[in-house]
Structures are given as C-alpha cells and as structure tokens.
Amino acid sequence: MPDLISKLFDKSVGLGVPLSVHIDLTMRCNEHCVHCYRVIEQRPELTTAELKALLDDVARAGTLYLLFSGGEIFLRRDLFDLIEHARRLHFDVRLKSNALLVTAEKAARLKALGVRQVDISIYSADPAVHDRVTKVPGSLERSLEGAALLRDAGITVKLNCPLMKQNVGQYKAIRALAERLGLLSGFDPMITAKNDGDTSPLALRITRKDLVQVLQDPAMNPDLGKPEPHEIPPGRPDLDEVPCGASHNACYVSAYGDVMPCVAMPIACGNVRDEPFAEIWHRSPEMMRVRSIRVRDLHTCSSCTASRFCTRCPGQALVETGDLYGPSPANCEHALASAQVAGSSVIPASMLRSSASAL
C-alpha cells in the first residue's frame, strides 16, 4: 500500500492535480499556545455556503486527501455539516484538534461519518508543562479524555508534539503515553514564524545539541544505523526534481479564503471569494512561479553536500531569509545534525561545527 500511495503522489505531481488540500476552518481557538503561528485577522471567515462551494470545487479539481484544521475546528457549529458534505464528495478526511470539546456523542458522529484520523497536539505527559504551553489549566487532562473518546469510537488518533525548548526533554514520556493509550505519536522540531511574519516563535526552537540527542534515539530516527553507501556521487542527482509538493499536488486555503502553495509558505495566490479555486490553482502567476522551481534553481541547496539529510522547506526559507530560492537556516541545522548523528564522512567537520555557538 505505501508503494501505491507513493506512486499516486508522484503521478499527481506530474499531472498537476491538487491531491491534498489543507483547509483552515477558523483561526479562533480555545487554547493560547506560546508557539502558535495563527493570526486572527479583521476579515470574515468563510461561511458554511462558501466552504461547501469550495469543497465542490476542490473535488472537481481531483483532490482526494482533505485536512480540516484551525484554530480549533470544534468551535465551528457547522463542523459536522461540513464533514458530511466532504464525505459525500468522497474525500479522505483528517482532522486537527486539541480535543477539548470532544464528547462521546461527537466522537461517535465522526466515526459514523467516516473520518479517517484525528491529530491532537500534546506537548508533554506532565500536566504542568503541557498547560504552560497552552495557557489553559487542565488542558492536558481534557485533551487526553477527548483522545480516549475518539479511540473508543474506533477512530485513529495521533498525538502530535512540536518540540521546543519548553518540552524537548518530554518526548520519550509522550511516546510512552501514546503507546499505553493505543495511539499513534509524532514529533516535529520545526517551530515556525507567525502568519503575519512575526518571527518571535523562532526563539522557542531547540538547539542543535538537543536535536542531535533526539536523533540519536533509534525510536525517533528509524534511519539510524543504516549503512552509508560506499560511494557518494558528486553533486545532487535530483537537480531536475521539484523541491516539495507545495503548488504541485498540495496547497492550503486559509479560513479567510486565501489560497497558498502551503500553510508554511505565505504567498497569497488568490482568494476563493474572488475567483474559482481551479482558476487560482492552474493560472495564478504566484502559484505558477512556485511550481516552476526545480532543485537546480536553489542557489545554495543545489550543491550542498548535506542534501541527502535535508528536508528543506521553501516556505521556511522565504519566512526566515526572504529568499524562496535559498536555504532555510533551521532546515540546515536539522540536516547537519542528522549528518552528525549518521557520522557521515562526506560532511566536513568544520561544517558540522558551524553556527553551533549561535544556538
């Protein structure tokens, strides 16, 4: 099955089909997380009718995978109406939520509607640490109660943990908690800037030293211990490939209707209140510019010896440096940390040590 899905994603890139669409239903939230990148604007959010029309449009465009996120999606009174409409259109539906508002009745309804998975943000197995991140007393207990209700209803639940300075030492306990509850777990060390360009959340990112420690855990780094190829070909073999799926087979629609290549790439390509989704997807100059980029166009990354360890995010490069074609310093740190853990002989030691004093 993974091979089939991989082939599906590869084919969608070649055909220019927006296979995966992320829609934020609201920017409102009942938590106030210290690292959150969402910004509430003085604009009306998309109405029920507008969202249903959008779902019709993305279905016609060929979308299969649909993510509803926020803000907190359960703050929308029309949530179940929207999910029901999405399922009638045969979308594979995944939700992101803090689960504070989940009840047994809501969990059962989600199961009946055929929601595939709910991702819940958990920052620590320690209530004091988690609640300091969310700024809501009792939020860990309530989120876990919601997760259990969803699990008992037969829905796949994944605990997602953004790693930051406040909780980097907590990941093992979170993984153990997820296993004990029969849930999936995932961890991401990428803390991003706010949607309006405010970079203050970046100060919460973990250091390379902490990242190396995380990557040295085999449970967190499945590639650890795999043998390095005996011969590393000079240069990158993927110069004609696309840097990522943004604008190729995936995109993001904000709660206000703005269409962007990715939630991490703040390039407004159009608004569904002004023109149809398909028109923006296929003809927006901004979308086409992002779509035209190939690895060879990346003026630093195209020749980087750490490229095989890198998961470069062009959106992060744009936010951090203003250069869509350049490197993301955060991704560079992650790539070099991965190379260090792998003990790669092709990465100069001076490169591995670079910028460590600044972290």
Tab-separated table of C-alpha atoms in Angstrom:
chain	number	residue	atom	x	y	z
A	1	MET	CA	0.000	0.000	0.000
A	2	PRO	CA	2.734	2.595	0.787
A	3	ASP	CA	4.229	1.993	-2.689
A	4	LEU	CA	0.819	2.529	-4.285
A	5	ILE	CA	0.277	5.758	-2.354
A	6	SER	CA	3.787	6.930	-3.290
A	7	LYS	CA	3.035	6.268	-6.957
A	8	LEU	CA	-0.239	8.150	-6.606
A	9	PHE	CA	1.525	11.199	-5.191
A	10	ASP	CA	4.226	11.068	-7.879
A	11	LYS	CA	1.626	10.839	-10.638
A	12	SER	CA	-0.357	13.732	-9.183
A	13	VAL	CA	2.765	15.933	-9.332
A	14	GLY	CA	3.224	15.082	-12.988
A	15	LEU	CA	-0.428	15.815	-13.768
A	16	GLY	CA	-0.659	18.952	-11.623
A	17	VAL	CA	-3.551	17.595	-9.561
A	18	PRO	CA	-4.092	19.118	-6.079
A	19	LEU	CA	-4.265	15.683	-4.476
A	20	SER	CA	-4.027	17.037	-0.916
A	21	VAL	CA	-5.699	20.226	0.312
A	22	HIS	CA	-5.407	21.716	3.802
A	23	ILE	CA	-8.289	23.994	4.803
A	24	ASP	CA	-8.351	26.020	7.995
A	25	LEU	CA	-11.975	26.318	9.094
A	26	THR	CA	-11.327	29.016	11.703
A	27	MET	CA	-8.496	30.922	13.316
A	28	ARG	CA	-10.335	31.068	16.651
A	29	CYS	CA	-9.026	28.762	19.354
A	30	ASN	CA	-9.754	27.876	22.984
A	31	GLU	CA	-6.039	27.476	23.722
A	32	HIS	CA	-3.337	30.145	23.574
A	33	CYS	CA	-0.202	28.179	22.770
A	34	VAL	CA	3.072	30.030	23.167
A	35	HIS	CA	4.410	28.885	19.782
A	36	CYS	CA	1.255	29.246	17.676
A	37	TYR	CA	1.674	30.733	14.196
A	38	ARG	CA	-2.009	31.538	13.619
A	39	VAL	CA	-3.075	35.185	13.436
A	40	ILE	CA	-6.689	36.330	13.700
A	41	GLU	CA	-7.443	38.966	11.074
A	42	GLN	CA	-10.192	41.548	10.863
A	43	ARG	CA	-11.862	39.719	8.000
A	44	PRO	CA	-14.902	37.438	7.978
A	45	GLU	CA	-14.127	33.730	7.849
A	46	LEU	CA	-15.604	31.621	5.075
A	47	THR	CA	-19.281	30.833	5.625
A	48	THR	CA	-20.846	27.376	5.508
A	49	ALA	CA	-22.092	28.004	1.962
A	50	GLU	CA	-18.695	29.296	0.837
A	51	LEU	CA	-16.877	26.306	2.324
A	52	LYS	CA	-19.285	23.836	0.721
A	53	ALA	CA	-18.764	25.543	-2.638
A	54	LEU	CA	-15.008	25.339	-2.088
A	55	LEU	CA	-15.273	21.617	-1.330
A	56	ASP	CA	-17.234	21.136	-4.557
A	57	ASP	CA	-14.512	22.989	-6.458
A	58	VAL	CA	-11.556	21.059	-5.000
A	59	ALA	CA	-13.404	17.776	-5.595
A	60	ARG	CA	-13.763	18.682	-9.279
A	61	ALA	CA	-10.052	19.547	-9.343
A	62	GLY	CA	-9.177	15.980	-8.290
A	63	THR	CA	-8.448	16.342	-4.590
A	64	LEU	CA	-8.574	13.158	-2.524
A	65	TYR	CA	-6.938	13.973	0.817
A	66	LEU	CA	-8.618	16.711	2.848
A	67	LEU	CA	-7.340	18.151	6.120
A	68	PHE	CA	-9.608	20.338	8.267
A	69	SER	CA	-7.627	22.361	10.780
A	70	GLY	CA	-7.632	25.675	12.615
A	71	GLY	CA	-7.655	27.295	15.171
A	72	GLU	CA	-9.933	24.841	16.879
A	73	ILE	CA	-12.298	23.204	14.402
A	74	PHE	CA	-14.893	22.248	17.030
A	75	LEU	CA	-15.591	25.948	17.582
A	76	ARG	CA	-17.392	25.902	14.231
A	77	ARG	CA	-21.031	24.978	14.789
A	78	ASP	CA	-21.259	23.721	11.216
A	79	LEU	CA	-18.310	21.308	11.568
A	80	PHE	CA	-20.342	18.130	11.199
A	81	ASP	CA	-22.317	19.605	8.310
A	82	LEU	CA	-19.033	20.369	6.530
A	83	ILE	CA	-17.582	16.921	7.231
A	84	GLU	CA	-20.789	15.287	5.991
A	85	HIS	CA	-20.592	17.320	2.782
A	86	ALA	CA	-16.918	16.378	2.364
A	87	ARG	CA	-17.635	12.691	2.813
A	88	ARG	CA	-20.462	12.848	0.257
A	89	LEU	CA	-17.781	14.061	-2.146
A	90	HIS	CA	-15.662	11.010	-1.212
A	91	PHE	CA	-12.776	12.898	0.387
A	92	ASP	CA	-10.418	11.091	2.737
A	93	VAL	CA	-10.933	13.356	5.770
A	94	ARG	CA	-8.405	14.004	8.527
A	95	LEU	CA	-8.878	16.493	11.362
A	96	LYS	CA	-6.561	18.507	13.584
A	97	SER	CA	-7.922	19.452	17.000
A	98	ASN	CA	-6.940	19.920	20.630
A	99	ALA	CA	-9.922	17.651	21.514
A	100	LEU	CA	-11.012	19.858	24.434
A	101	LEU	CA	-14.571	19.920	23.092
A	102	VAL	CA	-14.831	16.251	22.103
A	103	THR	CA	-17.674	14.284	23.695
A	104	ALA	CA	-18.707	10.649	23.293
A	105	GLU	CA	-21.562	11.768	21.042
A	106	LYS	CA	-19.263	13.841	18.824
A	107	ALA	CA	-16.735	11.008	18.596
A	108	ALA	CA	-19.470	8.582	17.542
A	109	ARG	CA	-20.689	11.041	14.905
A	110	LEU	CA	-17.180	11.404	13.474
A	111	LYS	CA	-16.887	7.640	13.256
A	112	ALA	CA	-20.261	7.361	11.543
A	113	LEU	CA	-19.182	9.974	9.016
A	114	GLY	CA	-16.021	8.010	8.217
A	115	VAL	CA	-13.330	10.426	9.426
A	116	ARG	CA	-10.042	8.576	8.987
A	117	GLN	CA	-7.862	10.206	11.646
A	118	VAL	CA	-7.771	12.948	14.255
A	119	ASP	CA	-4.437	14.567	15.144
A	120	ILE	CA	-4.222	16.067	18.632
A	121	SER	CA	-1.453	18.375	19.817
A	122	ILE	CA	0.110	17.199	23.072
A	123	TYR	CA	3.162	18.993	24.442
A	124	SER	CA	4.062	16.889	27.468
A	125	ALA	CA	2.892	13.971	29.575
A	126	ASP	CA	3.376	16.328	32.533
A	127	PRO	CA	0.246	18.485	33.007
A	128	ALA	CA	2.287	21.402	34.330
A	129	VAL	CA	4.475	21.546	31.204
A	130	HIS	CA	1.630	20.969	28.734
A	131	ASP	CA	-0.666	23.506	30.373
A	132	ARG	CA	2.090	26.147	30.432
A	133	VAL	CA	2.365	25.801	26.659
A	134	THR	CA	-1.407	26.005	26.043
A	135	LYS	CA	-2.022	28.571	28.832
A	136	VAL	CA	-5.183	26.625	29.724
A	137	PRO	CA	-5.224	24.893	33.141
A	138	GLY	CA	-6.371	21.287	32.909
A	139	SER	CA	-5.946	21.159	29.137
A	140	LEU	CA	-3.766	18.021	29.104
A	141	GLU	CA	-6.340	16.018	31.050
A	142	ARG	CA	-9.176	17.216	28.841
A	143	SER	CA	-7.255	16.585	25.599
A	144	LEU	CA	-6.398	13.042	26.669
A	145	GLU	CA	-10.012	12.419	27.647
A	146	GLY	CA	-11.050	13.540	24.172
A	147	ALA	CA	-8.384	11.331	22.589
A	148	ALA	CA	-9.678	8.319	24.530
A	149	LEU	CA	-13.260	9.007	23.433
A	150	LEU	CA	-12.174	9.164	19.796
A	151	ARG	CA	-10.134	5.971	20.171
A	152	ASP	CA	-13.036	4.158	21.809
A	153	ALA	CA	-15.276	5.221	18.947
A	154	GLY	CA	-12.908	3.435	16.559
A	155	ILE	CA	-11.120	6.464	15.089
A	156	THR	CA	-7.354	6.502	14.565
A	157	VAL	CA	-5.820	9.107	16.872
A	158	LYS	CA	-2.337	10.559	16.641
A	159	LEU	CA	-0.675	12.655	19.342
A	160	ASN	CA	1.450	15.285	17.624
A	161	CYS	CA	4.165	17.058	19.595
A	162	PRO	CA	6.037	20.103	18.303
A	163	LEU	CA	9.423	20.001	20.036
A	164	MET	CA	10.563	23.289	21.558
A	165	LYS	CA	12.701	24.482	24.429
A	166	GLN	CA	9.819	24.068	26.882
A	167	ASN	CA	9.293	20.354	26.210
A	168	VAL	CA	12.282	18.855	24.387
A	169	GLY	CA	13.018	16.565	27.325
A	170	GLN	CA	9.451	15.213	27.276
A	171	TYR	CA	9.339	13.281	24.014
A	172	LYS	CA	10.063	9.838	25.482
A	173	ALA	CA	7.274	10.214	28.023
A	174	ILE	CA	4.853	11.341	25.301
A	175	ARG	CA	5.757	8.371	23.119
A	176	ALA	CA	5.257	6.021	26.088
A	177	LEU	CA	1.928	7.702	26.865
A	178	ALA	CA	0.726	7.214	23.295
A	179	GLU	CA	1.745	3.544	23.325
A	180	ARG	CA	-0.009	2.986	26.646
A	181	LEU	CA	-3.219	4.546	25.308
A	182	GLY	CA	-3.018	2.692	21.995
A	183	LEU	CA	-2.474	5.876	19.985
A	184	LEU	CA	-0.017	6.942	17.312
A	185	SER	CA	2.560	9.657	18.031
A	186	GLY	CA	4.645	12.086	16.018
A	187	PHE	CA	7.240	14.747	16.764
A	188	ASP	CA	8.323	17.823	14.813
A	189	PRO	CA	11.196	20.158	15.797
A	190	MET	CA	10.155	22.854	13.318
A	191	ILE	CA	8.665	25.882	15.083
A	192	THR	CA	7.553	28.440	12.514
A	193	ALA	CA	7.007	32.183	12.339
A	194	LYS	CA	3.510	33.614	12.628
A	195	ASN	CA	1.341	34.025	9.538
A	196	ASP	CA	1.925	37.792	9.590
A	197	GLY	CA	5.717	37.405	9.517
A	198	ASP	CA	6.289	37.809	13.264
A	199	THR	CA	9.370	35.691	13.950
A	200	SER	CA	9.129	35.702	17.756
A	201	PRO	CA	8.148	31.974	17.945
A	202	LEU	CA	11.510	31.067	16.377
A	203	ALA	CA	13.205	31.784	19.708
A	204	LEU	CA	11.487	28.638	21.031
A	205	ARG	CA	13.322	26.312	18.638
A	206	ILE	CA	15.539	23.672	20.201
A	207	THR	CA	19.315	23.814	19.846
A	208	ARG	CA	21.326	21.576	17.569
A	209	LYS	CA	22.692	19.827	20.657
A	210	ASP	CA	19.158	18.900	21.735
A	211	LEU	CA	18.241	17.910	18.190
A	212	VAL	CA	21.252	15.603	17.958
A	213	GLN	CA	20.202	13.956	21.211
A	214	VAL	CA	16.699	13.360	19.846
A	215	LEU	CA	18.033	11.988	16.562
A	216	GLN	CA	20.310	9.573	18.412
A	217	ASP	CA	17.221	7.794	19.729
A	218	PRO	CA	16.500	4.893	17.317
A	219	ALA	CA	12.788	5.171	18.053
A	220	MET	CA	12.827	8.767	16.813
A	221	ASN	CA	15.194	8.186	13.906
A	222	PRO	CA	14.416	4.920	12.060
A	223	ASP	CA	17.320	5.508	9.639
A	224	LEU	CA	19.860	5.415	12.470
A	225	GLY	CA	22.315	2.593	11.984
A	226	LYS	CA	21.560	2.046	8.311
A	227	PRO	CA	24.808	1.651	6.372
A	228	GLU	CA	26.013	4.610	4.373
A	229	PRO	CA	26.504	3.992	0.643
A	230	HIS	CA	30.124	3.196	-0.138
A	231	GLU	CA	30.254	5.741	-2.915
A	232	ILE	CA	28.503	9.089	-2.765
A	233	PRO	CA	28.057	10.512	-6.271
A	234	PRO	CA	29.409	14.032	-6.683
A	235	GLY	CA	26.671	16.663	-6.804
A	236	ARG	CA	22.971	16.063	-6.422
A	237	PRO	CA	21.181	13.536	-8.628
A	238	ASP	CA	17.805	15.299	-8.237
A	239	LEU	CA	18.509	18.667	-9.894
A	240	ASP	CA	15.501	18.364	-12.215
A	241	GLU	CA	13.077	17.368	-9.461
A	242	VAL	CA	10.663	19.624	-7.573
A	243	PRO	CA	11.788	20.803	-4.104
A	244	CYS	CA	8.492	19.797	-2.443
A	245	GLY	CA	4.835	19.133	-3.197
A	246	ALA	CA	3.629	22.682	-2.482
A	247	SER	CA	1.805	24.021	-5.584
A	248	HIS	CA	2.412	20.696	-7.380
A	249	ASN	CA	-0.012	18.322	-5.656
A	250	ALA	CA	-0.819	20.168	-2.424
A	251	CYS	CA	-1.998	23.570	-1.277
A	252	TYR	CA	-3.558	25.467	1.613
A	253	VAL	CA	-6.728	27.538	1.931
A	254	SER	CA	-6.970	29.895	4.888
A	255	ALA	CA	-10.080	30.487	6.961
A	256	TYR	CA	-10.454	33.758	5.025
A	257	GLY	CA	-10.317	32.109	1.609
A	258	ASP	CA	-6.726	32.863	0.633
A	259	VAL	CA	-5.131	30.085	-1.453
A	260	MET	CA	-1.425	29.489	-0.831
A	261	PRO	CA	1.022	26.825	-2.052
A	262	CYS	CA	1.360	25.576	1.549
A	263	VAL	CA	0.407	26.636	5.063
A	264	ALA	CA	4.137	27.234	5.658
A	265	MET	CA	4.528	29.369	2.514
A	266	PRO	CA	2.761	32.736	2.982
A	267	ILE	CA	2.314	33.579	-0.702
A	268	ALA	CA	-1.294	34.561	-1.384
A	269	CYS	CA	-2.128	33.309	-4.885
A	270	GLY	CA	-5.749	34.405	-4.896
A	271	ASN	CA	-8.935	34.230	-2.864
A	272	VAL	CA	-11.829	31.846	-3.474
A	273	ARG	CA	-14.266	34.694	-2.818
A	274	ASP	CA	-12.912	36.451	-5.910
A	275	GLU	CA	-12.266	33.582	-8.342
A	276	PRO	CA	-12.771	29.809	-8.511
A	277	PHE	CA	-10.271	27.516	-6.831
A	278	ALA	CA	-9.305	25.846	-10.121
A	279	GLU	CA	-8.524	29.203	-11.708
A	280	ILE	CA	-6.161	30.043	-8.842
A	281	TRP	CA	-4.587	26.574	-8.844
A	282	HIS	CA	-3.914	26.440	-12.578
A	283	ARG	CA	-3.358	30.089	-13.565
A	284	SER	CA	-2.240	32.186	-10.615
A	285	PRO	CA	1.135	33.777	-11.507
A	286	GLU	CA	2.344	33.231	-7.944
A	287	MET	CA	1.336	29.565	-7.957
A	288	MET	CA	2.987	29.076	-11.350
A	289	ARG	CA	6.189	30.753	-10.162
A	290	VAL	CA	6.474	28.388	-7.194
A	291	ARG	CA	5.565	25.466	-9.457
A	292	SER	CA	8.365	26.317	-11.881
A	293	ILE	CA	11.150	25.941	-9.289
A	294	ARG	CA	13.438	22.936	-9.557
A	295	VAL	CA	16.246	21.844	-7.252
A	296	ARG	CA	18.841	23.232	-9.686
A	297	ASP	CA	17.335	26.709	-9.172
A	298	LEU	CA	18.182	26.664	-5.454
A	299	HIS	CA	21.388	28.663	-5.419
A	300	THR	CA	22.859	27.083	-2.269
A	301	CYS	CA	20.931	23.850	-1.773
A	302	SER	CA	21.628	22.521	-5.275
A	303	SER	CA	25.291	21.939	-4.413
A	304	CYS	CA	25.055	21.163	-0.680
A	305	THR	CA	26.855	18.013	0.447
A	306	ALA	CA	24.332	17.518	3.265
A	307	SER	CA	21.383	17.420	0.863
A	308	ARG	CA	20.524	13.773	1.436
A	309	PHE	CA	19.922	14.553	5.122
A	310	CYS	CA	17.806	17.597	4.356
A	311	THR	CA	14.054	18.123	4.361
A	312	ARG	CA	14.262	21.706	3.137
A	313	CYS	CA	11.065	23.735	3.416
A	314	PRO	CA	10.888	26.530	0.822
A	315	GLY	CA	8.262	28.287	2.914
A	316	GLN	CA	10.618	28.406	5.880
A	317	ALA	CA	13.398	29.701	3.619
A	318	LEU	CA	11.101	32.520	2.499
A	319	VAL	CA	9.996	33.423	6.031
A	320	GLU	CA	13.467	33.214	7.579
A	321	THR	CA	15.502	34.909	4.869
A	322	GLY	CA	13.052	36.397	2.367
A	323	ASP	CA	14.572	34.150	-0.327
A	324	LEU	CA	12.379	31.405	-1.776
A	325	TYR	CA	15.384	30.055	-3.688
A	326	GLY	CA	17.784	29.921	-0.766
A	327	PRO	CA	18.300	27.685	2.245
A	328	SER	CA	16.276	27.686	5.431
A	329	PRO	CA	18.735	28.117	8.322
A	330	ALA	CA	16.564	25.908	10.527
A	331	ASN	CA	16.493	23.134	7.933
A	332	CYS	CA	20.266	23.483	7.520
A	333	GLU	CA	20.691	22.913	11.251
A	334	HIS	CA	18.477	19.836	11.098
A	335	ALA	CA	20.355	18.439	8.087
A	336	LEU	CA	23.734	18.976	9.730
A	337	ALA	CA	22.504	17.416	12.974
A	338	SER	CA	21.282	14.386	11.023
A	339	ALA	CA	24.622	14.145	9.249
A	340	GLN	CA	26.425	14.372	12.569
A	341	VAL	CA	24.333	11.551	14.033
A	342	ALA	CA	24.877	9.455	10.925
A	343	GLY	CA	28.631	10.030	11.250
A	344	SER	CA	28.795	10.952	7.604
A	345	SER	CA	32.313	11.235	6.264
A	346	VAL	CA	31.296	13.469	3.372
A	347	ILE	CA	30.322	16.399	5.605
A	348	PRO	CA	33.365	18.432	6.680
A	349	ALA	CA	33.788	18.623	10.440
A	350	SER	CA	34.084	22.407	10.186
A	351	MET	CA	30.645	22.474	8.568
A	352	LEU	CA	29.153	20.358	11.323
A	353	ARG	CA	30.564	22.746	13.924
A	354	SER	CA	29.495	25.907	12.113
A	355	SER	CA	26.987	28.182	13.831
A	356	ALA	CA	26.884	25.947	16.917
A	357	SER	CA	27.967	28.878	19.046
A	358	ALA	CA	24.943	30.833	17.902
A	359	LEU	CA	22.485	28.195	19.073
